[in-house]
Coordinates of N, CA and C in Angstrom, one line a residue:
M14 N -5.2 12.7 9.0 CA -4.1 12.3 8.1 C -2.3 13.3 9.2
A15 N -2.8 14.5 9.4 CA -1.2 14.8 9.7 C -0.8 14.0 10.7
A16 N -1.4 13.4 12.0 CA -0.9 13.1 13.4 C 0.5 11.9 12.5
I17 N -0.4 11.4 11.2 CA 0.3 10.7 10.2 C 1.5 11.0 9.4
E18 N 1.7 11.9 9.0 CA 2.6 12.7 8.8 C 4.1 12.6 9.7
V19 N 3.4 13.6 10.7 CA 4.5 13.4 11.6 C 5.0 11.6 12.4
I20 N 4.8 10.9 12.3 CA 4.6 9.4 12.7 C 5.8 9.0 11.5
T21 N 5.5 9.6 10.6 CA 6.4 9.1 9.4 C 7.8 9.8 8.6
S22 N 7.6 10.7 9.3 CA 8.1 11.5 9.5 C 10.2 11.9 10.0
Q23 N 9.5 11.2 11.1 CA 10.2 11.1 12.5 C 12.3 10.4 12.3
E24 N 12.5 10.8 12.6 CA 14.2 11.0 12.0 C 14.9 11.5 13.3
R25 N 16.2 9.9 13.3 CA 17.4 10.0 14.8 C 18.1 10.3 13.9
E26 N 19.0 10.7 14.6 CA 20.6 10.2 14.3 C 21.6 9.4 15.1
V27 N 22.0 8.6 14.1 CA 23.0 8.1 13.4 C 24.7 8.6 13.5
K28 N 25.7 8.3 14.4 CA 26.8 8.4 14.8 C 27.9 7.7 13.1
M29 N 28.4 8.1 12.7 CA 29.3 6.7 12.0 C 30.4 7.7 11.6
K30 N 31.8 7.5 11.3 CA 32.6 7.9 11.2 C 33.4 7.5 10.1
K31 N 34.2 9.1 9.5 CA 35.0 9.1 7.6 C 36.3 7.5 8.2
I32 N 36.4 7.5 6.3 CA 37.9 6.9 6.8 C 39.0 6.7 7.9
T33 N 38.7 8.8 7.5 CA 40.7 9.0 8.7 C 40.3 9.5 10.1
G34 N 38.3 8.2 10.2 CA 38.3 8.3 11.8 C 37.5 9.5 12.5
E35 N 37.5 10.3 11.8 CA 36.5 11.3 12.2 C 35.6 11.4 12.6
P36 N 34.3 11.7 13.1 CA 33.1 11.5 13.8 C 32.3 12.1 13.3
Y37 N 31.1 11.2 12.9 CA 30.0 12.4 12.0 C 28.8 11.9 12.7
T38 N 27.5 13.4 12.6 CA 27.0 12.6 12.3 C 24.9 12.9 11.2
I39 N 24.6 12.1 11.2 CA 24.0 11.6 10.1 C 22.3 11.6 10.6
L40 N 21.2 12.5 9.6 CA 19.7 12.1 10.8 C 19.5 10.7 9.2
I41 N 18.2 9.9 10.0 CA 17.7 9.5 8.7 C 16.5 9.0 9.6
R42 N 15.5 8.7 8.5 CA 14.2 8.6 9.1 C 14.2 7.1 9.3
V43 N 13.0 6.9 10.3 CA 12.4 5.7 11.4 C 11.8 5.4 10.5
W44 N 11.1 5.4 9.5 CA 10.2 4.8 8.5 C 10.5 5.2 7.4
N45 N 10.7 3.6 6.8 CA 11.0 4.0 5.0 C 9.8 4.1 5.0
E46 N 9.9 5.0 3.4 CA 8.9 5.6 2.9 C 8.2 4.6 2.2
T47 N 8.4 3.4 1.5 CA 7.9 2.6 0.5 C 6.7 1.7 2.2
V48 N 6.9 1.3 3.2 CA 6.0 0.8 4.6 C 5.3 2.1 4.4
S49 N 5.5 3.2 4.7 CA 4.7 3.8 6.1 C 3.2 4.3 4.4
N50 N 4.1 4.5 3.5 CA 3.1 4.2 1.7 C 2.4 3.6 2.4
L51 N 2.6 2.7 2.4 CA 1.8 1.4 2.1 C 1.0 0.3 3.5
T52 N 1.4 1.1 4.1 CA 0.7 1.5 5.7 C 0.0 2.0 6.4
L53 N 0.2 3.2 7.3 CA -0.4 3.7 7.3 C -1.1 4.7 6.9
M54 N -0.2 5.6 5.8 CA -0.9 6.4 4.5 C -2.5 6.1 3.7
A55 N -1.8 4.6 3.3 CA -2.9 3.5 3.3 C -4.6 4.0 3.7
L56 N -4.5 3.4 5.3 CA -5.1 3.2 6.2 C -5.5 3.7 6.3
G57 N -4.8 4.6 6.8 CA -5.3 6.5 7.8 C -6.7 6.8 6.0
S58 N -6.2 6.8 4.9 CA -7.1 7.3 4.3 C -7.7 6.6 3.8
S59 N -7.6 4.9 3.7 CA -8.8 4.2 3.3 C -9.7 3.7 4.7
A60 N -9.7 4.5 5.6 CA -10.5 3.9 6.9 C -11.7 3.7 7.1
P61 N -12.5 4.4 5.9 CA -13.8 4.4 5.9 C -14.2 3.9 5.9
E62 N -13.8 3.4 4.7 CA -14.2 2.3 3.3 C -14.1 0.7 4.4
I63 N -12.9 1.0 4.3 CA -12.8 -0.2 5.5 C -13.4 -0.8 6.8
L64 N -14.5 0.4 7.6 CA -14.6 0.1 8.4 C -16.1 -0.1 9.0
L65 N -16.5 0.8 7.1 CA -17.5 0.2 7.2 C -18.1 -1.7 6.3
S66 N -17.2 -1.8 5.2 CA -17.5 -3.4 5.4 C -17.4 -4.0 6.6
V67 N -16.6 -4.0 7.3 CA -16.3 -4.7 8.1 C -17.3 -4.7 8.9
I68 N -17.8 -3.7 9.3 CA -19.4 -3.2 10.4 C -20.6 -4.7 9.2
E69 N -20.4 -4.4 7.4 CA -21.4 -5.0 7.1 C -21.0 -6.1 7.1
I70 N -19.9 -7.2 7.1 CA -19.3 -8.7 7.2 C -20.4 -9.1 9.1
F71 N -20.3 -8.3 9.6 CA -20.4 -8.7 11.1 C -21.7 -8.4 11.0
G72 N -22.8 -7.4 10.5 CA -24.2 -7.5 10.5 C -24.6 -8.2 10.4
N73 N -23.8 -8.5 8.2 CA -24.4 -9.8 7.9 C -24.2 -11.6 8.0
N74 N -23.8 -11.9 9.1 CA -23.9 -13.1 9.1 C -22.3 -13.0 8.5
F75 N -21.6 -12.9 8.4 CA -20.4 -13.6 7.2 C -20.7 -13.2 6.0
E76 N -21.5 -12.9 5.4 CA -22.0 -13.1 3.6 C -21.8 -10.9 3.6
A77 N -21.4 -11.5 2.5 CA -20.9 -9.8 1.7 C -22.8 -9.8 1.3
G78 N -22.7 -8.2 0.9 CA -23.3 -7.2 1.2 C -23.3 -6.5 -0.2
E79 N -24.3 -5.6 -0.7 CA -24.1 -4.9 -1.2 C -23.5 -3.7 -1.1
L80 N -23.3 -3.1 0.0 CA -21.9 -1.5 -0.1 C -20.6 -1.7 0.5
G81 N -20.1 -2.7 1.1 CA -18.1 -3.2 1.6 C -17.9 -3.3 0.6
P82 N -18.2 -5.0 -0.2 CA -17.1 -4.8 -1.4 C -17.1 -3.7 -2.4
S83 N -19.0 -3.4 -2.2 CA -18.7 -2.1 -3.6 C -18.5 -1.1 -3.4
T84 N -18.3 -1.0 -3.0 CA -17.4 0.4 -1.8 C -15.4 0.3 -2.2
I85 N -15.8 -0.7 -0.8 CA -14.2 -0.7 -1.4 C -13.9 -0.9 -3.2
V86 N -14.0 -1.5 -5.1 CA -14.4 -1.3 -5.6 C -14.2 0.1 -6.0
G87 N -15.6 0.9 -5.4 CA -15.2 2.0 -6.1 C -14.2 2.8 -5.5
S88 N -13.6 2.7 -4.1 CA -12.6 3.7 -4.0 C -11.2 3.3 -5.4
A89 N -11.2 2.1 -4.6 CA -9.8 1.5 -5.8 C -9.8 2.2 -7.3
A90 N -11.1 2.0 -7.6 CA -11.4 2.6 -9.2 C -11.5 4.7 -9.4
F91 N -12.2 4.9 -8.1 CA -11.7 6.7 -8.1 C -10.5 7.3 -8.3
N92 N -9.8 5.8 -7.3 CA -7.5 5.9 -7.8 C -8.0 6.0 -8.1
L93 N -7.7 4.6 -9.5 CA -7.6 3.8 -10.5 C -6.9 5.1 -11.8
F94 N -8.5 5.6 -11.1 CA -8.7 6.7 -12.2 C -8.7 7.8 -13.0
I95 N -9.2 8.5 -11.3 CA -9.8 10.6 -11.3 C -8.1 10.3 -10.2
I96 N -7.6 10.1 -9.6 CA -6.6 10.8 -9.6 C -5.5 10.1 -10.1
I97 N -4.5 9.3 -10.5 CA -4.1 9.5 -11.9 C -4.5 9.8 -13.2
A98 N -5.4 10.3 -13.5 CA -5.9 11.8 -14.2 C -5.0 13.0 -13.9
V99 N -5.7 13.4 -12.7 CA -5.8 14.3 -12.5 C -3.6 14.8 -12.1
C100 N -3.1 14.0 -12.1 CA -1.9 13.3 -11.4 C -0.9 13.8 -12.6
I101 N -1.4 13.5 -14.3 CA -1.6 13.3 -15.6 C -1.6 14.6 -15.9
Y102 N -2.3 15.5 -15.4 CA -3.2 16.5 -16.5 C -2.2 18.2 -15.4
V103 N -2.2 17.5 -14.0 CA -1.3 19.1 -13.7 C 0.3 18.6 -14.2
I104 N 0.8 18.1 -14.5 CA 2.1 18.2 -14.9 C 2.0 19.7 -16.6
P105 N 2.6 20.2 -16.6 CA 2.7 21.1 -17.1 C 2.9 21.0 -19.2
A106 N 3.0 21.0 -19.4 CA 2.9 21.0 -21.0 C 4.2 20.8 -21.9
G107 N 4.6 20.1 -22.1 CA 6.6 19.8 -22.6 C 7.1 19.3 -21.6
E108 N 7.0 19.1 -20.4 CA 7.6 18.6 -19.4 C 6.9 16.8 -19.5
V109 N 7.5 15.8 -19.0 CA 7.5 15.1 -18.2 C 7.9 14.3 -16.9
R110 N 7.5 13.1 -16.4 CA 7.7 12.9 -14.6 C 8.3 11.6 -14.9
R111 N 8.7 10.6 -14.5 CA 9.3 9.7 -14.5 C 8.8 9.4 -13.0
V112 N 8.4 7.9 -13.2 CA 8.3 6.2 -11.6 C 9.5 6.6 -11.1
Q113 N 9.5 7.5 -9.4 CA 10.7 7.1 -8.7 C 11.1 5.3 -8.2
H114 N 10.7 4.8 -7.9 CA 10.8 4.0 -7.0 C 9.7 2.9 -8.5
G115 N 10.2 2.6 -9.6 CA 9.9 1.3 -9.9 C 10.1 0.4 -10.0
H116 N 10.4 -0.4 -9.6 CA 10.4 -2.3 -9.0 C 9.3 -1.6 -7.5
V117 N 9.3 -1.1 -7.6 CA 8.0 -1.0 -5.9 C 6.7 -0.3 -6.5
F118 N 6.6 0.4 -7.6 CA 5.0 0.4 -8.5 C 5.3 -0.9 -9.3
W119 N 5.8 -1.8 -9.4 CA 5.4 -2.6 -10.6 C 5.4 -3.9 -9.2
V120 N 5.1 -3.5 -8.5 CA 5.1 -4.8 -7.3 C 3.6 -4.6 -7.2
T121 N 3.6 -2.5 -6.2 CA 2.0 -3.3 -6.1 C 1.3 -3.0 -6.7
V122 N 1.7 -2.6 -8.5 CA 0.4 -3.4 -9.4 C 0.5 -4.8 -9.7
V123 N 1.6 -6.0 -9.7 CA 1.2 -7.3 -9.6 C -0.3 -7.8 -8.9
W124 N 0.4 -6.9 -7.3 CA -0.1 -7.2 -5.5 C -1.5 -6.8 -6.0
S125 N -2.5 -5.4 -6.8 CA -3.3 -5.2 -7.1 C -3.8 -5.4 -7.6
T126 N -3.7 -6.7 -9.2 CA -4.1 -7.2 -9.5 C -5.0 -7.7 -9.6
F127 N -4.6 -8.5 -8.3 CA -4.3 -9.9 -7.8 C -5.1 -9.7 -7.1
A128 N -5.4 -8.5 -5.7 CA -6.1 -8.2 -5.5 C -8.0 -8.1 -5.8
Y129 N -8.2 -7.6 -6.8 CA -9.1 -7.5 -7.4 C -10.1 -8.6 -8.2
I130 N -8.5 -9.6 -8.1 CA -8.3 -11.6 -9.0 C -9.1 -12.2 -8.0
W131 N -8.5 -11.9 -6.4 CA -9.1 -12.9 -4.6 C -10.7 -12.4 -5.0
L132 N -10.9 -10.8 -5.0 CA -11.9 -10.5 -4.4 C -13.0 -11.2 -5.4
Y133 N -12.7 -11.1 -6.6 CA -14.5 -12.3 -7.3 C -13.9 -13.8 -7.3
L134 N -11.7 -14.5 -7.3 CA -12.9 -15.3 -6.7 C -13.2 -15.6 -5.0
I135 N -13.0 -15.2 -4.0 CA -13.6 -14.8 -3.1 C -15.5 -14.6 -2.8
L136 N -15.8 -14.3 -3.4 CA -17.1 -13.2 -3.7 C -18.3 -14.4 -4.6
C137 N -17.3 -14.6 -5.7 CA -17.8 -15.4 -7.1 C -17.7 -16.8 -7.2
V138 N -16.7 -17.4 -6.7 CA -16.4 -18.9 -6.9 C -16.2 -19.8 -5.4
F139 N -15.4 -19.3 -4.6 CA -15.2 -19.8 -3.6 C -16.3 -20.2 -2.1
S140 N -17.3 -19.5 -3.1 CA -17.8 -19.3 -1.6 C -18.5 -18.4 -1.7
P141 N -19.4 -18.6 -3.0 CA -20.6 -17.2 -3.6 C -21.3 -16.8 -2.4
N142 N -21.3 -15.1 -2.7 CA -22.2 -14.2 -1.6 C -21.6 -14.8 0.2
E143 N -20.9 -15.3 0.4 CA -20.0 -15.5 1.7 C -18.8 -15.8 2.0
V144 N -18.2 -14.7 3.0 CA -16.7 -14.4 3.2 C -16.5 -16.1 4.1
E145 N -15.8 -16.7 4.1 CA -15.2 -17.1 4.9 C -14.1 -17.5 5.5
V146 N -14.3 -17.8 7.4 CA -13.3 -16.9 7.8 C -11.8 -17.9 7.7
W147 N -12.0 -18.8 6.5 CA -10.2 -18.8 5.7 C -9.5 -18.0 4.8
E148 N -10.8 -17.3 4.1 CA -10.9 -16.8 3.3 C -10.2 -14.8 3.8
G149 N -10.7 -14.3 5.1 CA -10.6 -14.3 5.8 C -9.0 -13.7 6.3
V150 N -8.9 -14.7 6.5 CA -7.5 -14.5 7.4 C -6.7 -15.2 6.6
L151 N -6.9 -15.7 5.0 CA -5.3 -15.6 3.9 C -5.6 -14.0 3.7
T152 N -6.9 -13.3 3.6 CA -6.8 -12.0 2.6 C -5.4 -11.2 3.9
F153 N -5.8 -11.5 5.0 CA -4.7 -10.2 6.6 C -3.8 -11.2 5.6
V154 N -3.2 -11.9 5.7 CA -1.7 -12.4 5.3 C -1.3 -11.7 4.5
F155 N -1.9 -11.8 3.0 CA -1.4 -10.9 2.1 C -1.0 -9.3 1.8
F156 N -1.4 -9.1 3.0 CA -1.3 -7.6 3.3 C 0.5 -7.3 4.2
P157 N 0.1 -8.6 4.7 CA 1.9 -8.0 4.7 C 3.3 -8.5 3.5
L158 N 2.4 -10.0 3.5 CA 3.8 -10.5 2.0 C 3.8 -8.8 1.3
T159 N 2.3 -7.9 0.9 CA 2.4 -7.2 -0.3 C 3.2 -5.4 0.2
V160 N 3.2 -5.7 1.8 CA 4.2 -4.6 2.4 C 6.0 -4.9 1.9
L161 N 6.0 -6.7 2.7 CA 7.1 -7.2 2.4 C 7.7 -6.7 0.7
S162 N 7.1 -7.6 0.2 CA 7.5 -7.5 -1.2 C 7.8 -6.1 -1.9
A163 N 7.1 -5.3 -1.0 CA 7.2 -4.3 -1.4 C 8.6 -3.2 -1.3
Y164 N 9.1 -3.5 0.1 CA 10.0 -3.8 0.9 C 11.5 -4.0 0.2
I165 N 11.4 -4.7 -0.1 CA 12.5 -5.9 -0.5 C 12.3 -4.9 -1.7
A166 N 11.8 -5.0 -2.4 CA 12.2 -3.9 -4.2 C 12.5 -2.7 -4.0
D167 N 12.4 -2.3 -2.8 CA 12.2 -0.7 -3.2 C 13.9 -1.1 -2.5
T168 N 14.6 -2.0 -1.4 CA 15.6 -1.7 -0.4 C 16.8 -2.8 -1.1
Y169 N 16.4 -4.0 -1.4 CA 17.7 -4.2 -2.9 C 18.3 -4.0 -3.9
T170 N 19.5 -4.3 -3.7 CA 20.3 -3.3 -4.6 C 20.0 -4.4 -5.8
G171 N 20.2 -6.2 -5.7 CA 20.5 -6.6 -6.5 C 22.4 -7.3 -6.6
I172 N 22.9 -7.8 -6.6 CA 24.0 -8.6 -7.0 C 24.6 -8.1 -7.6
F173 N 24.7 -7.3 -8.2 CA 25.9 -6.4 -8.7 C 25.8 -5.3 -7.7
G174 N 24.8 -4.4 -7.4 CA 24.4 -2.8 -6.5 C 23.6 -2.3 -7.5
Q175 N 23.2 -3.1 -8.5 CA 22.0 -2.1 -9.5 C 21.2 -1.5 -8.5
R176 N 20.3 -1.0 -9.3 CA 18.6 -0.7 -8.7 C 17.6 -0.9 -10.5

């Protein structure tokens, strides 16, 4: 994970000019924080269960086994309940914290909820106990759409410039 932090913390210099014409230099991050969290950080921390699921799918002739989906759902449940509980618990009494990027938060909430519904549809409705190629391809397509919609929510300022 330290390597991912090194990659995502990279900055570059951008030369700018003030209204008076005087040049100055600013540092900007190469990676957008939202994009790096949804891609590198998420994949880096979830790599073991993702790899376990991929190996099981290939080993079961593209049929869903008991281990893969359960591992991913279990990890997601742990993240949903335990991690959030710890984050709430460590806030000192009398203090309040707010979500900084509310739009991004709601985009990820919608996509996360959709992911559970999609997993149910794949494993129980469309092709019970089997993952078909089109389902896998469509699932992979959802990931860049998730990242893109979160990036847009993070950077779009609206018609009047408000966020």
